[in-house]
Coordinates of C-alpha atoms in Angstrom, one line a residue:
Chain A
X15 CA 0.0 0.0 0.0
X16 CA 1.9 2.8 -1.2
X17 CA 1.1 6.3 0.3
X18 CA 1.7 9.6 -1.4
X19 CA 1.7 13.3 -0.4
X20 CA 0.8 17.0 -1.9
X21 CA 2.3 20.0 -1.0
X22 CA -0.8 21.1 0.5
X23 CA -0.3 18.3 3.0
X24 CA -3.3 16.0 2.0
X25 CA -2.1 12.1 1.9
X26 CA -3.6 9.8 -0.5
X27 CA -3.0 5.8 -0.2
X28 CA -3.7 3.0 -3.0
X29 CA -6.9 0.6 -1.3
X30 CA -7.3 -2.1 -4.0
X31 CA -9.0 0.0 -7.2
X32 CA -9.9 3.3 -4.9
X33 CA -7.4 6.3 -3.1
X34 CA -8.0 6.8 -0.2
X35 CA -7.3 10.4 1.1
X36 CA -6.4 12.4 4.1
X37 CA -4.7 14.9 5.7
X38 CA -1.4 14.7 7.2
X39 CA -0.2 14.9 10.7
X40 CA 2.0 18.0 9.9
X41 CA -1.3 19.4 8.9
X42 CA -3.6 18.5 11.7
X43 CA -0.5 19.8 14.0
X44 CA -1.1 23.5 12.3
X45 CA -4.2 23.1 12.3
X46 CA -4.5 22.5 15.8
X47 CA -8.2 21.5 17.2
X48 CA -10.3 19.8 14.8
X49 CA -14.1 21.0 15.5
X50 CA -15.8 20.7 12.3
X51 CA -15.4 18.6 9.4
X52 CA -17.9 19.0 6.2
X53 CA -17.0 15.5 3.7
X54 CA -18.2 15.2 0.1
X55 CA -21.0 13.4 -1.3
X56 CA -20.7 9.4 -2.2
X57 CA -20.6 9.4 -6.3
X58 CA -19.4 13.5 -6.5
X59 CA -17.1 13.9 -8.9
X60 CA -13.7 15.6 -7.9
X61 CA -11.3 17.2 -10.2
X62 CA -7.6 16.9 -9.3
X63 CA -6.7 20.4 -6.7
X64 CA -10.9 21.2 -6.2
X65 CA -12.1 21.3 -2.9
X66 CA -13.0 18.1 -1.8
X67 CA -13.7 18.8 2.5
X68 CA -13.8 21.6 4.8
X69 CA -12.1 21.4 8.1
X70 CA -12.4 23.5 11.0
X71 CA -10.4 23.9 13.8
X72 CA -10.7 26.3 16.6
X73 CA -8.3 28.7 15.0
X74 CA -9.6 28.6 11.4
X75 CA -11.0 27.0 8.2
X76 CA -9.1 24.9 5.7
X77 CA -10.0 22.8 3.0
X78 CA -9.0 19.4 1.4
X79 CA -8.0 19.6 -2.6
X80 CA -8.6 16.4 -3.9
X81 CA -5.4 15.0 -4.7
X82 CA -6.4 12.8 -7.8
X83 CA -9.5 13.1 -10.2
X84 CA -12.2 10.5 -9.9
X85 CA -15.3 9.7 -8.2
X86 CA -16.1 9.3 -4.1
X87 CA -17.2 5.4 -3.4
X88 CA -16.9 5.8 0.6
X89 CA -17.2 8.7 3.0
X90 CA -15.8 8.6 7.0
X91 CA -19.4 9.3 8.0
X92 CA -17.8 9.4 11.9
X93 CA -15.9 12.7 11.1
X94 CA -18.9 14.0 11.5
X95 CA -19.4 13.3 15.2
X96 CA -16.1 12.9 16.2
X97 CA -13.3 15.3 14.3
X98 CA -11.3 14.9 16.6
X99 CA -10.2 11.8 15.1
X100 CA -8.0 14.0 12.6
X101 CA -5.8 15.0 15.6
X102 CA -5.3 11.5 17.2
X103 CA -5.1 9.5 14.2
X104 CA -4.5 11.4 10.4
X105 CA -3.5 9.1 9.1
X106 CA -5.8 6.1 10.1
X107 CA -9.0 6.8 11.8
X108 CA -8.6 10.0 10.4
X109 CA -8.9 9.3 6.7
X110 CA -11.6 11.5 5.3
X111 CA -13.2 9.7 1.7
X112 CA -12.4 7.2 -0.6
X113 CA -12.5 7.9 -4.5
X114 CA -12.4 6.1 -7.2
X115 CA -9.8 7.5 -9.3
X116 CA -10.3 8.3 -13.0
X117 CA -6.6 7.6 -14.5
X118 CA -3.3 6.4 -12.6
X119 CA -1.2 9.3 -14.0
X120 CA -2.4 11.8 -10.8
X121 CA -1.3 9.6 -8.3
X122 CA 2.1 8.9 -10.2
X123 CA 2.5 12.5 -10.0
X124 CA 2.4 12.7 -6.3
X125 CA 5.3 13.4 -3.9
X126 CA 6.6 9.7 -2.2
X127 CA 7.2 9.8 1.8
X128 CA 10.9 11.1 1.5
X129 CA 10.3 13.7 -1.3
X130 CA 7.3 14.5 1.3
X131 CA 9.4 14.6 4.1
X132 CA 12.0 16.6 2.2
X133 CA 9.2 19.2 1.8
X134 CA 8.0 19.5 5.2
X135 CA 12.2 19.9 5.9
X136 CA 12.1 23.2 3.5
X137 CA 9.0 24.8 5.4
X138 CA 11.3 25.0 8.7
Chain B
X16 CA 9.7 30.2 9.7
X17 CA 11.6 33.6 10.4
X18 CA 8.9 36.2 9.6
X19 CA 8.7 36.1 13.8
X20 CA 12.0 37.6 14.0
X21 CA 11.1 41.7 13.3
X22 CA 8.1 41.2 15.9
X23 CA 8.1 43.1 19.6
X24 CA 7.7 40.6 22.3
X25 CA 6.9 40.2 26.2
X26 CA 9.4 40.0 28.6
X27 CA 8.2 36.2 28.7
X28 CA 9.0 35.5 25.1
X29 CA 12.0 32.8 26.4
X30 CA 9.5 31.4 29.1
X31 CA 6.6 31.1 26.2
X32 CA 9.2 29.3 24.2
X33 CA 10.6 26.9 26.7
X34 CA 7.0 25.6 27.3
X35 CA 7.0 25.0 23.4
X36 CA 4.1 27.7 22.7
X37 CA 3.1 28.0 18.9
X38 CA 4.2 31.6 18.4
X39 CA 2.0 33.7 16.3
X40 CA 2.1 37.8 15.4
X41 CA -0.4 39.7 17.1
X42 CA -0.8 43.3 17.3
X43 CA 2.7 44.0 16.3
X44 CA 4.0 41.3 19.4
X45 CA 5.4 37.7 18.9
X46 CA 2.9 35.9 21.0
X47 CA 1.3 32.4 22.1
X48 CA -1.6 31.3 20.3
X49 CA -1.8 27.9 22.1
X50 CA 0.8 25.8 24.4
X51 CA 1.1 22.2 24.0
X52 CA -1.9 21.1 25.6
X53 CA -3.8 22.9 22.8
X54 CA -6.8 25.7 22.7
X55 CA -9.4 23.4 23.5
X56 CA -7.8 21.7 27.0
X57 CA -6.5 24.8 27.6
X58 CA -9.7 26.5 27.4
X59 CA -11.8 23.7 29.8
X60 CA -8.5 24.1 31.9
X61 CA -9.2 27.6 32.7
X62 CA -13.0 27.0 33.1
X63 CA -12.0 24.1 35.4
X64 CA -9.2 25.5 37.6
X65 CA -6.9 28.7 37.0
X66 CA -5.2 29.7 33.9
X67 CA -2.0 31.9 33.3
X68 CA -2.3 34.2 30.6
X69 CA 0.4 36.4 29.2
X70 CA -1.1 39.9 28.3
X71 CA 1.8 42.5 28.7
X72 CA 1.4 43.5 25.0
X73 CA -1.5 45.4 26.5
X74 CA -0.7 49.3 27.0
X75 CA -1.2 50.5 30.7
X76 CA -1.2 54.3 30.5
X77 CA -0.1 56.4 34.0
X78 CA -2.4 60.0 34.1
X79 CA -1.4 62.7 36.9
X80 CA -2.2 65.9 37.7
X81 CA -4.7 68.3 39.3
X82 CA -9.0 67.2 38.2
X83 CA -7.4 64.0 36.0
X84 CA -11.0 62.6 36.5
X85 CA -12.5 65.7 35.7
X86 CA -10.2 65.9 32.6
X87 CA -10.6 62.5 31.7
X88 CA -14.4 62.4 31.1
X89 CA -14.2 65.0 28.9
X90 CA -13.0 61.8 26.7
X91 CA -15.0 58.8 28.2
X92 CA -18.6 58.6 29.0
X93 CA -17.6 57.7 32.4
X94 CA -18.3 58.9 36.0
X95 CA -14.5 58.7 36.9
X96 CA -15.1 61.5 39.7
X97 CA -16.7 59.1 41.8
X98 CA -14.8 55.9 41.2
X99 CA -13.2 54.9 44.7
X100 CA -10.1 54.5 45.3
X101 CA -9.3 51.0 44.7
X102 CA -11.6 50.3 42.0
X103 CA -11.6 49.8 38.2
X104 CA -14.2 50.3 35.5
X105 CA -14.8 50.0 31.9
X106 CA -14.6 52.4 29.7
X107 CA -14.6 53.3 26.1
X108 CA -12.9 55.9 24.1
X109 CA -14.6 57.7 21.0
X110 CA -14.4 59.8 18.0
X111 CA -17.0 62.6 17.3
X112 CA -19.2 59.9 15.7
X113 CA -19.9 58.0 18.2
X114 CA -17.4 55.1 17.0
X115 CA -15.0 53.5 19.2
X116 CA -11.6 54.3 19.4
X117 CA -10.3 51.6 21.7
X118 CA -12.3 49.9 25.1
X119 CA -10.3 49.7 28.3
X120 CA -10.1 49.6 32.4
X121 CA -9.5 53.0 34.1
X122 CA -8.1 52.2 38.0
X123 CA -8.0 55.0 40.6
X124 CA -5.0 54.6 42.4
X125 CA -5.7 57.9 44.8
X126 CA -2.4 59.8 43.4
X127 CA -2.6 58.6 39.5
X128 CA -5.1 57.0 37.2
X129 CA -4.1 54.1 35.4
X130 CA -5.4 53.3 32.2
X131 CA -5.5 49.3 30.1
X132 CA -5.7 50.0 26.8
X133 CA -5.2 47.1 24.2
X134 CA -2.5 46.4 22.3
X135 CA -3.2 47.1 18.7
X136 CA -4.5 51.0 19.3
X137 CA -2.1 51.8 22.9
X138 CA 0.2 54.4 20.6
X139 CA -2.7 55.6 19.3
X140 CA -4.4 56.1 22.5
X141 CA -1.3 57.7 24.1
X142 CA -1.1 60.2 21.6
X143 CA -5.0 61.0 21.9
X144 CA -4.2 61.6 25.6
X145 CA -1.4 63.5 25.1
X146 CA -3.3 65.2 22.2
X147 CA -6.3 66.6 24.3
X148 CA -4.7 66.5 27.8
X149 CA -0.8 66.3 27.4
X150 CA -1.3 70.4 28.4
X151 CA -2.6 69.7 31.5
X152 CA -1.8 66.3 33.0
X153 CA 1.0 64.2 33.0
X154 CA 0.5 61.1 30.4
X155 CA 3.2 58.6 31.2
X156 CA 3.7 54.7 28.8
X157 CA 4.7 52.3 31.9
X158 CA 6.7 50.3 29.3
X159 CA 8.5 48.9 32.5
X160 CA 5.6 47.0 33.3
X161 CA 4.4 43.8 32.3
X162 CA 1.0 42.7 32.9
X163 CA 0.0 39.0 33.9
X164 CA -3.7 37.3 34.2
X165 CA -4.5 34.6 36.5
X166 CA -8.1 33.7 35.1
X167 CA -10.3 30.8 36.3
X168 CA -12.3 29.8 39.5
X169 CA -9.1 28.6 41.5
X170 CA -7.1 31.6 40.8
X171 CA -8.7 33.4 44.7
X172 CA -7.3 30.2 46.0
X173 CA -3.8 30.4 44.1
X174 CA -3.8 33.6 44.5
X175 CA -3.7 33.2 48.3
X176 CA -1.5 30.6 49.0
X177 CA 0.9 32.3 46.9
X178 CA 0.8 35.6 48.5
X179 CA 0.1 34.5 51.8
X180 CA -2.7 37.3 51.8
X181 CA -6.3 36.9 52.5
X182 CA -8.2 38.2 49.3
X183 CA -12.0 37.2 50.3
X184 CA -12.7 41.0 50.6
X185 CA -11.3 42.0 47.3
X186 CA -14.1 41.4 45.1
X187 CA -14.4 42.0 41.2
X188 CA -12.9 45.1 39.9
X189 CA -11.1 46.3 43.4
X190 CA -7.8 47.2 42.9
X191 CA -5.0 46.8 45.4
X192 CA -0.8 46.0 45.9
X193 CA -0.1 42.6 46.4
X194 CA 3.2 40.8 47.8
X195 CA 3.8 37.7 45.8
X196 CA 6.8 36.5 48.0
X197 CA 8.3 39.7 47.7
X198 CA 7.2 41.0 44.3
X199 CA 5.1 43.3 45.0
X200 CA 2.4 44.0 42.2
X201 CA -0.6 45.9 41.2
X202 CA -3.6 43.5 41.1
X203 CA -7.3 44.1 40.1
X204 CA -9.7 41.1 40.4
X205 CA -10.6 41.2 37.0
X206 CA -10.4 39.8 33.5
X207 CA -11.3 38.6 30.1
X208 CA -13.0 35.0 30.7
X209 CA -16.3 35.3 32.7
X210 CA -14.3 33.7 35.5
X211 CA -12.9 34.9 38.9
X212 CA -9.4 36.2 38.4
X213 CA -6.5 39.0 38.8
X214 CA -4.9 41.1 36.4
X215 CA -1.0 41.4 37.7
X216 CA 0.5 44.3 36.5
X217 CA 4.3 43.8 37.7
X218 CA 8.0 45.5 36.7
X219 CA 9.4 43.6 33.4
X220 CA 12.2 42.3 35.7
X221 CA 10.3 40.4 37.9
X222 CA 7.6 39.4 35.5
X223 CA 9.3 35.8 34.7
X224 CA 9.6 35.0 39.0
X225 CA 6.3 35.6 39.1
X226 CA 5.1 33.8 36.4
X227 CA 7.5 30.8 37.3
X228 CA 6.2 30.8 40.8
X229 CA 2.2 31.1 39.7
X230 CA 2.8 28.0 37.3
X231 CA 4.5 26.0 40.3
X232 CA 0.9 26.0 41.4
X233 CA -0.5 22.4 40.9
X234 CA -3.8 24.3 39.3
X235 CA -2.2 26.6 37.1
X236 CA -1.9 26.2 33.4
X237 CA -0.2 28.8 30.8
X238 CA -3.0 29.5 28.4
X239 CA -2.8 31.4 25.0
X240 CA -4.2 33.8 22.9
X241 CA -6.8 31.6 21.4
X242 CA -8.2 30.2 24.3
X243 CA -8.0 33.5 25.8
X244 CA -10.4 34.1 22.8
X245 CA -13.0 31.3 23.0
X246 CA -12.9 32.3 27.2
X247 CA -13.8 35.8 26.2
X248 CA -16.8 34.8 23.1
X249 CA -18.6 32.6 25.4
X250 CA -18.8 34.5 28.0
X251 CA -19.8 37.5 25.1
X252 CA -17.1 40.0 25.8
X253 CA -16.2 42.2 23.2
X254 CA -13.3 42.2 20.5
X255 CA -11.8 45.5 20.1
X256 CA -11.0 45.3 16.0
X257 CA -14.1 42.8 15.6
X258 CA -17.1 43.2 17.6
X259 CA -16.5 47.1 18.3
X260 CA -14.5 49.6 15.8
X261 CA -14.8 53.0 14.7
X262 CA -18.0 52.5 12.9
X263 CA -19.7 50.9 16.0
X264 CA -21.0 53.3 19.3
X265 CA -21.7 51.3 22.2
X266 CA -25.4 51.7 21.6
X267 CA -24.9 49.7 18.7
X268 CA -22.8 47.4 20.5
X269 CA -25.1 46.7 23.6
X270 CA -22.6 48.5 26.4
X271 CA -25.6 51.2 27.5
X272 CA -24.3 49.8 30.9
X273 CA -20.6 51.4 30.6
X274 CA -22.3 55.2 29.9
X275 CA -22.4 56.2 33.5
X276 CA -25.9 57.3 34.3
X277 CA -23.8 60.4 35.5
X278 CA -23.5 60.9 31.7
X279 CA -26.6 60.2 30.5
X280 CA -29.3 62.4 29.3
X281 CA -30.8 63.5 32.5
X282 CA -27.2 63.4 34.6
X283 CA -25.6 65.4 36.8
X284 CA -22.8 65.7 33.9
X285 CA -24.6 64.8 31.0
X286 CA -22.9 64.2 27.7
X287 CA -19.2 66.3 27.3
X288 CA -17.5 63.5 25.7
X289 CA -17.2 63.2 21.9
X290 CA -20.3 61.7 20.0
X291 CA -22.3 62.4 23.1
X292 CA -24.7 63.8 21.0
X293 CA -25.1 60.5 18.7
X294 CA -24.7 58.2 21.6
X295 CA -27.0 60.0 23.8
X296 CA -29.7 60.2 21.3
X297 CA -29.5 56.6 20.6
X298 CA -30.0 55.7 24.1
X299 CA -31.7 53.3 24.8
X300 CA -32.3 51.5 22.0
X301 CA -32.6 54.0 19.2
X302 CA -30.1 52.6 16.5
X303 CA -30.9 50.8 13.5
X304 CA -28.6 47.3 14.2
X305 CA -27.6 46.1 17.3
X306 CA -24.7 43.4 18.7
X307 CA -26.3 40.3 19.3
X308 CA -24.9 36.4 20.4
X309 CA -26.0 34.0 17.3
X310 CA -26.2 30.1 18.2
X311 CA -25.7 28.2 14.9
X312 CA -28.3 25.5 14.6
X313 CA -26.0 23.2 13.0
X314 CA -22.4 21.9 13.6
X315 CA -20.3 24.4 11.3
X316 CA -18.4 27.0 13.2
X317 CA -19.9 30.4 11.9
X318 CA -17.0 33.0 11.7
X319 CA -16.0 37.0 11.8
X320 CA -17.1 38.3 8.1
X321 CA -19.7 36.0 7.3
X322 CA -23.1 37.8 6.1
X323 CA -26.4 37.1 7.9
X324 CA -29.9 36.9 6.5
X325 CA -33.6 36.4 6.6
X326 CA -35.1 33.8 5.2
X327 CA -35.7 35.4 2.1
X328 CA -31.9 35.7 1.5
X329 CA -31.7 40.1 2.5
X330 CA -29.0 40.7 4.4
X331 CA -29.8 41.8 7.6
X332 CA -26.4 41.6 9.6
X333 CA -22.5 40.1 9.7
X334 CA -20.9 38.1 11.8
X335 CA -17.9 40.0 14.1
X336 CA -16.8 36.8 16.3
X337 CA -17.5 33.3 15.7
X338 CA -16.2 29.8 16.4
X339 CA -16.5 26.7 18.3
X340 CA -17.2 26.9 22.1
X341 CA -15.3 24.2 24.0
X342 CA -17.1 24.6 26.6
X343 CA -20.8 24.2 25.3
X344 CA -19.7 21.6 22.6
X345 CA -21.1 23.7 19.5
X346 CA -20.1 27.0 17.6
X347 CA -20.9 29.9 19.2
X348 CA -21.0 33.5 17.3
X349 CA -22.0 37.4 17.6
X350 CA -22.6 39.8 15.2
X351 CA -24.3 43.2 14.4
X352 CA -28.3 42.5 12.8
X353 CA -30.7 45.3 11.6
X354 CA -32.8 46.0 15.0
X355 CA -36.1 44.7 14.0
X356 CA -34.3 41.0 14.1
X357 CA -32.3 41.1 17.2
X358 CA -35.2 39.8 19.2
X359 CA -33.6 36.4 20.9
X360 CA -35.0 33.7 19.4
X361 CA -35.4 34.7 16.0
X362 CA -34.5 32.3 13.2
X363 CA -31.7 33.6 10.5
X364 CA -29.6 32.1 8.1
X365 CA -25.6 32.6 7.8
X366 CA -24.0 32.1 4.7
X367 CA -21.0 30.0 5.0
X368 CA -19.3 29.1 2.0
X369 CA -22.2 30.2 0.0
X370 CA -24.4 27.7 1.9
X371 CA -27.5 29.1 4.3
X372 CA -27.2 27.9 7.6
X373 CA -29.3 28.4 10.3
X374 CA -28.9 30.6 12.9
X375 CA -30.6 31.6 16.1
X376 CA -30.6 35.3 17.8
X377 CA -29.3 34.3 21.6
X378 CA -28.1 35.9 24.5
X379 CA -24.3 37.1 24.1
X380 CA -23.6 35.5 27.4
X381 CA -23.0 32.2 26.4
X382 CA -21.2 30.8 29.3
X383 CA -22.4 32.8 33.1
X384 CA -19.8 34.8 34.6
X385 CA -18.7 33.8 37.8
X386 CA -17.1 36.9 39.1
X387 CA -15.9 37.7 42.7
X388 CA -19.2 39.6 43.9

């Protein structure tokens, strides 16, 4: 299960045919307090860098770009009661929607964990 | 990130740092926005026991000199000539509008009056002083003070034990010197959270002692700026630079209580402070929008800037401070509405990201204060 990363801190992770997509710890660190998190709609279609989810934390609003083009098969209905998920677990319990992507080439074009990490290196 | 680095800061910039704060710019100052524990624990922490807040970006002004009272109201729609000695009260300055300049706390200290001013306007309210009473009375900056707040309903106990003194007596908005082991500070049981509390002022050099020997306190927590932010919302104190601002008299924003009847229309010393005219002719309620709370009926935080309507979709209001209360569990908001829906309980719609969500006119006071009565 290879996972990728975009520079606007969003993971996305091969699951069989579908991506699944996230956002990462460096993000839900900035972020700080996850309060409020509005998913897309199973079977919306997302275009690669659209906004895909809002998130809210007690400081501010951010969104989640899609990080690959395609369709959502599966949502993380419990987001909605419990965003605070996103803080303890990004990365796992955390995940936000599942899509099923139209092409491989977006997900090809994504940083890997060390180009990722190399990134996060430059912000500092 | 170095964009910190051309920032003024506190005198407890290195103590912010060694608790690992996340440093932010705010009103010109490098400051914390949140500690490790986070906005939200820090928050309940402060509504549970006592939290230690950093404010010495705040401006406290020094005015002496013969009638400063006198002199004084000629710029707040105060009664400052019969404040006691030993007490603090709110007050507002304005422009010739009406607007609102800056809010802060005057204290009568017997040979001076000191004045709180926040951060973002304190050179501009030291040059209004010295502007329109610089002639007369001598305006001093006490830059060689830093100013602490112990906030929360354990502080009176902290407090205490840390002095040694017995502070049962000194009840909200008294004023007095305290000893803290031999830092001796000027402390008014006040604050910025709803809760009981002190606001230390204390010389820059000792500021760090005193703050090391407040947090050795099993209750106390440092707390940030944006906990010191969802503190204030809930319990529906106002923003300077949000909820009030030059285009906003206190009429508007719902502080008829800090116009001294002294002031007031049928006063002793009615009016004589600029916009008295506006603000007095708007008293009580004659003004055409008014700050209200808003309590979003659904689980999206509703935020500063976001436009309010009726059900029809007119725009009847904006929102000037919004976001989640950790406290309640759900967003909490205020904002200014056209008069003839700030009733409480009516049902208006808030567009967040072009979506209308529903929202209900509520008391400001989210949260009840607890003060020291």
């Amino acid at each position: 299960m290879t996972t990728k990363y975009t520079e606007d801190h969003e993971w996305a992770r091969q699951d069989g045919d579908l991506i699944v997509v996230g956002i990462t710890d460096y993000a839900q660190n900035e972020l700080g307090d996850i309060v409020f998190v509005e998913l897309p709609e199973v079977e919306q279609e997302l275009s690669l860098g659209t906004e895909a989810a809002v998130i809210e934390s007690v400081k501010a609003a951010g969104e989640v770009k899609s990080p690959v083009s395609g369709v959502v098969a599966e949502i993380n209905s419990a987001l909605e009661d419990e965003p605070e998920k996103v803080n303890d677990s990004p990365e796992g319990d955390g995940w936000f929607y599942k899509v099923k992507p139209s092409g491989n080439t977006d997900f090809d074009q994504l940083m890997d964990a060390e180009a990722y990490a190399d990134f996060l290196e430059s912000l500092s | 990130m170095n964009d910190t680095e051309s920032l003024k800061h506190t005198p407890l910039l290195d103590l912010h740092k060694s608790a690992n704060a996340k440093i932010v710019p705010f009103a010109g100052y490098a400051m914390p926005v949140n500690y490790e524990l986070g906005i939200i624990k820090e928050h309940l922490h402060t509504r549970e026991k006592a939290g230690l807040f950093d404010v010495s970006h705040m401006g406290q002004i020094s005015i002496q000199g013969n009638n400063a009272a006198s002199l004084l109201e000629n710029l707040i729609p105060v009664d400052i000539q019969s404040l006691s000695v030993g007490r603090q009260k709110y007050g507002l300055f304005l422009n010739e509008k009406g607007g609102i300049l800056d809010d802060l706390m005057i204290i009568n200290r017997g040979d001076e009056i000191i004045l709180v001013v926040n951060a973002a306007c304190k050179t501009a309210d030291f040059d209004y002083l010295q502007t329109h009473l610089g002639d007369k009375l001598s305006i001093r900056k006490l830059d060689d003070k830093a100013l602490l707040a112990l906030q929360g309903p354990m502080a009176g106990t902290v407090a205490e034990r840390v002095s040694g003194e017995d502070l049962s007596d000194m009840k909200f908005m008294n004023v007095r010197e305290i000893s803290f082991q031999g830092i001796t500070c000027l402390v008014s049981r006040s604050g910025y959270t709803g809760e009981d509390g002190f606001e230390i002022s204390v010389a820059n050099e000792y500021v760090t002692d005193l703050a090391r020997m407040l947090l050795a306190e099993s209750e106390v927590e440092l707390i940030g700026l944006g906990a010191r932010d969802s503190l204030r919302l809930e319990a529906g104190l106002c923003l300077y630079g949000h909820d009030l601002s030059q285009d906003t008299t206190p009429i508007e924003a719902n502080l008829n209580w800090a116009i001294s009847p002294k002031r007031r229309s049928s006063g002793e010393r009615a009016g004589g402070f600029p916009g008295s005219d506006i603000i007095l002719s708007q008293m009580p309620k004659n003004v055409s929008r008014l700050l209200v709370g808003l309590l979003p009926q659904s689980k999206a935080p509703v935020r500063e800037g976001v436009t309010i309507t009726d059900k029809d979709g007119n725009v009847v209001g904006e929102i000037t401070s919004g976001g989640f209360s950790p406290s309640l569990g759900y967003p909490i908001s205020m904002g200014y509405v056209d008069i003839d829906y700030a009733t409480v309980g009516t049902e208006l719609l808030a567009m967040v990201r072009n979506k209308p969500l529903p929202v209900n006119v509520a008391k400001s006071t989210f949260v009840p204060h607890r003060y020291h009565r």
